[in-house]
PDB file of C-alpha atoms in Angstrom:
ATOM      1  CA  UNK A   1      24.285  -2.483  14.067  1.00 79.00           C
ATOM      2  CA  UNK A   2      25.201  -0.627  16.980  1.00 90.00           C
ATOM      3  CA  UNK A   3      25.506   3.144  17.235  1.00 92.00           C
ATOM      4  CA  UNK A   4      29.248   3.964  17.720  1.00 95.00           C
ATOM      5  CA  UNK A   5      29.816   1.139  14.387  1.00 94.00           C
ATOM      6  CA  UNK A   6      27.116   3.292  12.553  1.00 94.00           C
ATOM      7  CA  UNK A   7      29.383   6.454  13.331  1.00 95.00           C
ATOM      8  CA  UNK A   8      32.611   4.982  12.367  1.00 95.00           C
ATOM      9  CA  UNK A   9      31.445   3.748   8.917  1.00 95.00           C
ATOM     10  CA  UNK A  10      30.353   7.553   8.929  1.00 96.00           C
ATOM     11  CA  UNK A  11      33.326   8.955   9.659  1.00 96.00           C
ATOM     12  CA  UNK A  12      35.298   6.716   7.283  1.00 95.00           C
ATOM     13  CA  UNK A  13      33.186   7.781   4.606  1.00 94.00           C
ATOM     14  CA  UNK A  14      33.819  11.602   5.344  1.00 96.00           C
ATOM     15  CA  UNK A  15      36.993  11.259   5.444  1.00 96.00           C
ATOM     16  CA  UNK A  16      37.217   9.158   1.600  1.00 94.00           C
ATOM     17  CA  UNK A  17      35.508  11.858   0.426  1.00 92.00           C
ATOM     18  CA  UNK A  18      37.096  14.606   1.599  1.00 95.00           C
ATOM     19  CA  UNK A  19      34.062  15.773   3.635  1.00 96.00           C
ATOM     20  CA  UNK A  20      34.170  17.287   7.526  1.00 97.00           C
ATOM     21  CA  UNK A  21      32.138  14.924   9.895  1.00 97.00           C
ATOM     22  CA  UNK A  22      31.988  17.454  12.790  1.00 97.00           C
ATOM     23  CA  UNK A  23      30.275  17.077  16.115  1.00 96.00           C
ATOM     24  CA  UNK A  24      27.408  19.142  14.957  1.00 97.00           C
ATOM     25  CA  UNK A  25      26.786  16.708  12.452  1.00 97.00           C
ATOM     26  CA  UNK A  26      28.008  13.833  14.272  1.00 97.00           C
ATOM     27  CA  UNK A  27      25.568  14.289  17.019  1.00 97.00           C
ATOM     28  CA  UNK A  28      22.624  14.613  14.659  1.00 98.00           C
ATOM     29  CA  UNK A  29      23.590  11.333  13.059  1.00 97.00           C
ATOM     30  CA  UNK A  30      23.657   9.757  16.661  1.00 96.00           C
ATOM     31  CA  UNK A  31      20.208  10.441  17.726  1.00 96.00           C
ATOM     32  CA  UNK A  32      18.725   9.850  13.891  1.00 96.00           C
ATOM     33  CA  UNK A  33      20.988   6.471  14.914  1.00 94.00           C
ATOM     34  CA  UNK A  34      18.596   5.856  17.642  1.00 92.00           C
ATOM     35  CA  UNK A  35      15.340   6.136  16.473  1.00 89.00           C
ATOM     36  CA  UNK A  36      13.104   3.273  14.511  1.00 79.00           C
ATOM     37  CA  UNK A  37      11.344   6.104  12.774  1.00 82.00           C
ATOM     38  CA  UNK A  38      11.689   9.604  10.976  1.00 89.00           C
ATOM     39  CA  UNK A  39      12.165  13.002  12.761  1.00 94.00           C
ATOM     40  CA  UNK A  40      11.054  16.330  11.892  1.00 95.00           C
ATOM     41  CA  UNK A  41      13.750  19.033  11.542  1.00 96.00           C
ATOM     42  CA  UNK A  42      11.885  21.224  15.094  1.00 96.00           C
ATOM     43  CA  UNK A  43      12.192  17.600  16.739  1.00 96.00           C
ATOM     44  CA  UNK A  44      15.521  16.553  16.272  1.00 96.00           C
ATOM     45  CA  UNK A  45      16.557  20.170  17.292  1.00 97.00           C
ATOM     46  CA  UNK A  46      14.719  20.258  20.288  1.00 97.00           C
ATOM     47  CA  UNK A  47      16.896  17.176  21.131  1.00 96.00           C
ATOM     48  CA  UNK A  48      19.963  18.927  19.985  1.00 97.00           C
ATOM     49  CA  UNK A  49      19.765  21.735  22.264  1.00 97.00           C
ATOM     50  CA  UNK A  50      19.844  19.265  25.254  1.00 96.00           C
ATOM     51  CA  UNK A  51      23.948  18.594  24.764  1.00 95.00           C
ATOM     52  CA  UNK A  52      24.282  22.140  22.247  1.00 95.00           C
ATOM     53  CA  UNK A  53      21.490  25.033  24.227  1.00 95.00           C
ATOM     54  CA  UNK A  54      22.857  27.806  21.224  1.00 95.00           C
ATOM     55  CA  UNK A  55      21.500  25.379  17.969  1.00 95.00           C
ATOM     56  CA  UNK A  56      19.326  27.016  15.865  1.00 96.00           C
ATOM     57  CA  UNK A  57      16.966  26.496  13.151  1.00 96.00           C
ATOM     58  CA  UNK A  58      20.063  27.033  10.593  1.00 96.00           C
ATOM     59  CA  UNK A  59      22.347  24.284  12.667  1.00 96.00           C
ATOM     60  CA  UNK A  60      19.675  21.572  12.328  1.00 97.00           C
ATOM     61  CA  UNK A  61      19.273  21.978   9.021  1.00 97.00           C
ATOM     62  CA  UNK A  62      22.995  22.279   7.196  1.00 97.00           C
ATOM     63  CA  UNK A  63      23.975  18.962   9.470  1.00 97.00           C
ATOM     64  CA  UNK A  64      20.395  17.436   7.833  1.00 97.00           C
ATOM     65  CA  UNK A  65      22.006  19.024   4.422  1.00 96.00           C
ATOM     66  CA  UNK A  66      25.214  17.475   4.193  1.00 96.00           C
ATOM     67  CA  UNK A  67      23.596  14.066   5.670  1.00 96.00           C
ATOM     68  CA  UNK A  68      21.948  13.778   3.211  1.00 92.00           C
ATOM     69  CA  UNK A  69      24.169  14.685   0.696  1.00 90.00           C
ATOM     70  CA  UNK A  70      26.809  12.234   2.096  1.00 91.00           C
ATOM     71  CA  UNK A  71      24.221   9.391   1.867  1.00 89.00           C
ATOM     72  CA  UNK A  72      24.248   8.880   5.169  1.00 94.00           C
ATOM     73  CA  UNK A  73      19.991   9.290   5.619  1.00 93.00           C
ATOM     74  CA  UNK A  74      16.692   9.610   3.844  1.00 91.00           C
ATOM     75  CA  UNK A  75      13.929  12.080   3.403  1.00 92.00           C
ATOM     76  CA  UNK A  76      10.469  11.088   4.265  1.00 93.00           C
ATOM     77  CA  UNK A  77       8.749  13.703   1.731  1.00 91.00           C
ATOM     78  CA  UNK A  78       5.529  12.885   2.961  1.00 91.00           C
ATOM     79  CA  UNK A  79       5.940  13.893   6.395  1.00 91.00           C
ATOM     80  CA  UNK A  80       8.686  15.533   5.934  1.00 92.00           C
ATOM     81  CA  UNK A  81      10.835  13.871   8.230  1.00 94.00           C
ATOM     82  CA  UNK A  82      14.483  12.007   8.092  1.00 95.00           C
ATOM     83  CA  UNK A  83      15.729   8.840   9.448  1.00 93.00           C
ATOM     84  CA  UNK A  84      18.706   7.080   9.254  1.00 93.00           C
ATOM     85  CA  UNK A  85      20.299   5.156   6.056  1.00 90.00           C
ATOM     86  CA  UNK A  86      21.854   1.887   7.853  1.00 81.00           C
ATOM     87  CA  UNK A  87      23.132   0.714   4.307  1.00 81.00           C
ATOM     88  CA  UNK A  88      24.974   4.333   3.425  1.00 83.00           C
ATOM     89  CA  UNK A  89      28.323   3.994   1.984  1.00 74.00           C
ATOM     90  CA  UNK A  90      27.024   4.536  -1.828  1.00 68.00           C
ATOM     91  CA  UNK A  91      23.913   6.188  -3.166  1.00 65.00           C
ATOM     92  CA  UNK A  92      20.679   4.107  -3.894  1.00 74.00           C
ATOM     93  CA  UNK A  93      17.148   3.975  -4.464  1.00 76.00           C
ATOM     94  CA  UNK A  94      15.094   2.881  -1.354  1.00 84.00           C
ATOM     95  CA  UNK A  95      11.486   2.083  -1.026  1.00 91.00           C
ATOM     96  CA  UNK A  96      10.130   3.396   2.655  1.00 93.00           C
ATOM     97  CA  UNK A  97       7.345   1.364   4.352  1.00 94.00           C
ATOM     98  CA  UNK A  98       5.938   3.848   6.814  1.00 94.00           C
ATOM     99  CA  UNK A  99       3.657   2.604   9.468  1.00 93.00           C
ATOM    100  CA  UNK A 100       1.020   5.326  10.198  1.00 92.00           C
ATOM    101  CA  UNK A 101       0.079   4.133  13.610  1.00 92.00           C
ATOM    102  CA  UNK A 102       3.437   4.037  15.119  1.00 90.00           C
ATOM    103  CA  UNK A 103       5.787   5.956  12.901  1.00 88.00           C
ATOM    104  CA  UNK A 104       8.023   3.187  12.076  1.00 88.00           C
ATOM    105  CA  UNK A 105       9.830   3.119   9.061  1.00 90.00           C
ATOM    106  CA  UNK A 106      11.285   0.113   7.197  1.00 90.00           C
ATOM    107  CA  UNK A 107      13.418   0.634   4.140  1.00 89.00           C
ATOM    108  CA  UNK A 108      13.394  -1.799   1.289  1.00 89.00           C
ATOM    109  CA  UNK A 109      15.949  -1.864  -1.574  1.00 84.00           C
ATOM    110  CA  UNK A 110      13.945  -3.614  -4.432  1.00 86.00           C
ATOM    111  CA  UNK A 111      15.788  -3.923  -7.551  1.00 85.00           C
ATOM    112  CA  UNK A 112      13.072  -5.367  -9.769  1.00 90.00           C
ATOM    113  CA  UNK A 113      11.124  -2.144  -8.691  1.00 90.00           C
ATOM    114  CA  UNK A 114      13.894   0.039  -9.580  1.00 88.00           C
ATOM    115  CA  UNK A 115      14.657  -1.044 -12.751  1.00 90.00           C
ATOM    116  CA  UNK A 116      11.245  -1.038 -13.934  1.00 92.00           C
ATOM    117  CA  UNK A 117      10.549   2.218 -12.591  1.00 90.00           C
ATOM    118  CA  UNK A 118      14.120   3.362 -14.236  1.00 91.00           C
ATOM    119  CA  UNK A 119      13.051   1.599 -17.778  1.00 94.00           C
ATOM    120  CA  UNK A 120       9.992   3.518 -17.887  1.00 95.00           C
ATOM    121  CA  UNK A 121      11.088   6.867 -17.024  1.00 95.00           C
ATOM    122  CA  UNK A 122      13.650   6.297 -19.640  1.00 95.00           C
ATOM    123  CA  UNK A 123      10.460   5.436 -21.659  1.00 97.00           C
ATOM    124  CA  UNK A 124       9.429   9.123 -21.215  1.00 96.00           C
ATOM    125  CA  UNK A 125      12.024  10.528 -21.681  1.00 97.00           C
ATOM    126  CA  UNK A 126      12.827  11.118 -18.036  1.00 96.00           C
ATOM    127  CA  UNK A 127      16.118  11.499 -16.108  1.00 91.00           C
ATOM    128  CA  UNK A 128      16.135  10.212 -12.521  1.00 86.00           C
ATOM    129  CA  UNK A 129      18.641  11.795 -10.531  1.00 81.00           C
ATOM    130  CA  UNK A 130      17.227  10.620  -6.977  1.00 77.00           C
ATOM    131  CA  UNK A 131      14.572   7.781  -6.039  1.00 81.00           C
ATOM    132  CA  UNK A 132      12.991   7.439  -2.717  1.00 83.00           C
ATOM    133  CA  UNK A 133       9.456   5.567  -3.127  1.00 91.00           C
ATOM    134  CA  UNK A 134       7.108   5.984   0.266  1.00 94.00           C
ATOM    135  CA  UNK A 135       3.665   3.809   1.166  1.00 95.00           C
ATOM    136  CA  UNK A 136       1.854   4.449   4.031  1.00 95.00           C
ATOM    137  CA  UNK A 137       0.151   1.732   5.889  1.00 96.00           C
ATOM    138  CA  UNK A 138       0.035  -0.464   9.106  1.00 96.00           C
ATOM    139  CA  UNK A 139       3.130  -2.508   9.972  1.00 94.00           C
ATOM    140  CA  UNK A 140       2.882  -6.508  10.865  1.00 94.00           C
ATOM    141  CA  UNK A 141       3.376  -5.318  14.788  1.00 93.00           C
ATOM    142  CA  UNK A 142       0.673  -2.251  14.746  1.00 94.00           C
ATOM    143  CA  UNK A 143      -1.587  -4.859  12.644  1.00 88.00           C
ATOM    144  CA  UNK A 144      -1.433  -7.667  15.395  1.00 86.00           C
ATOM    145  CA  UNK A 145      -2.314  -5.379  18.443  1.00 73.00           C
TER     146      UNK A 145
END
């Protein structure tokens, strides 16, 4: 899906719920939009301050904020990182492949896996208010070469 269709379905959202899609935030979802991978916070800044030289620290982080909160990406925990949702539009659990050679990052939406990880927190007792499950590995491409 291409980047200005990815923005659209962004802005559409924003505007059913009432939220502001400005063009700090817009411009942080464009070049999450054209990576394969996850970015660190520092990263994506560094890249922001080529088109906005005044972002800060504080900038890069509220427009990661309310991304995140909209639905619109995912946090890599493990290397604490973001990248792009391309199936936003409602919240969901995803399951994150995460190559460790190249940094790709493949996102899986298993149901079987989420509804026995769901029936067994409810087992214990347990409440799940977000899900994001990571493995690390080698992708088929980085395994091949």
């Amino acid at each position: 899906m291409s980047t200005e269709t990815l923005v659209n379905r962004a802005r559409i959202i924003c505007e059913q719920n009432g939220a502001r899609f400005t063009l700090i935030r817009e411009k942080v979802f464009r070049l999450l939009a054209e990576l394969d991978g996850g970015i660190g916070a520092y990263e994506l800044l560094e890249q922001l301050k080529q088109t906005e030289p005044g972002a800060k620290p504080a900038t890069i982080y509220r427009a990661l904020e309310f991304l995140t909160e909209q639905g619109f990406i995912h946090k890599i925990e493990s290397s604490n990182a973001f990248l792009l949702c391309h199936h936003f539009g409602q919240h969901h659990p995803a399951q994150l492949l995460i190559c460790d050679q190249c940094g790709n990052v493949t996102e899986l939406h298993s149901h079987l896996l989420q509804e026995e990880f769901n029936r067994q927190a409810v087992a214990q007792g347990f409440v799940i208010k977000q899900q994001t499950i990571e493995a690390h590995g080698t992708c088929a491409r980085c395994k091949v070469a």
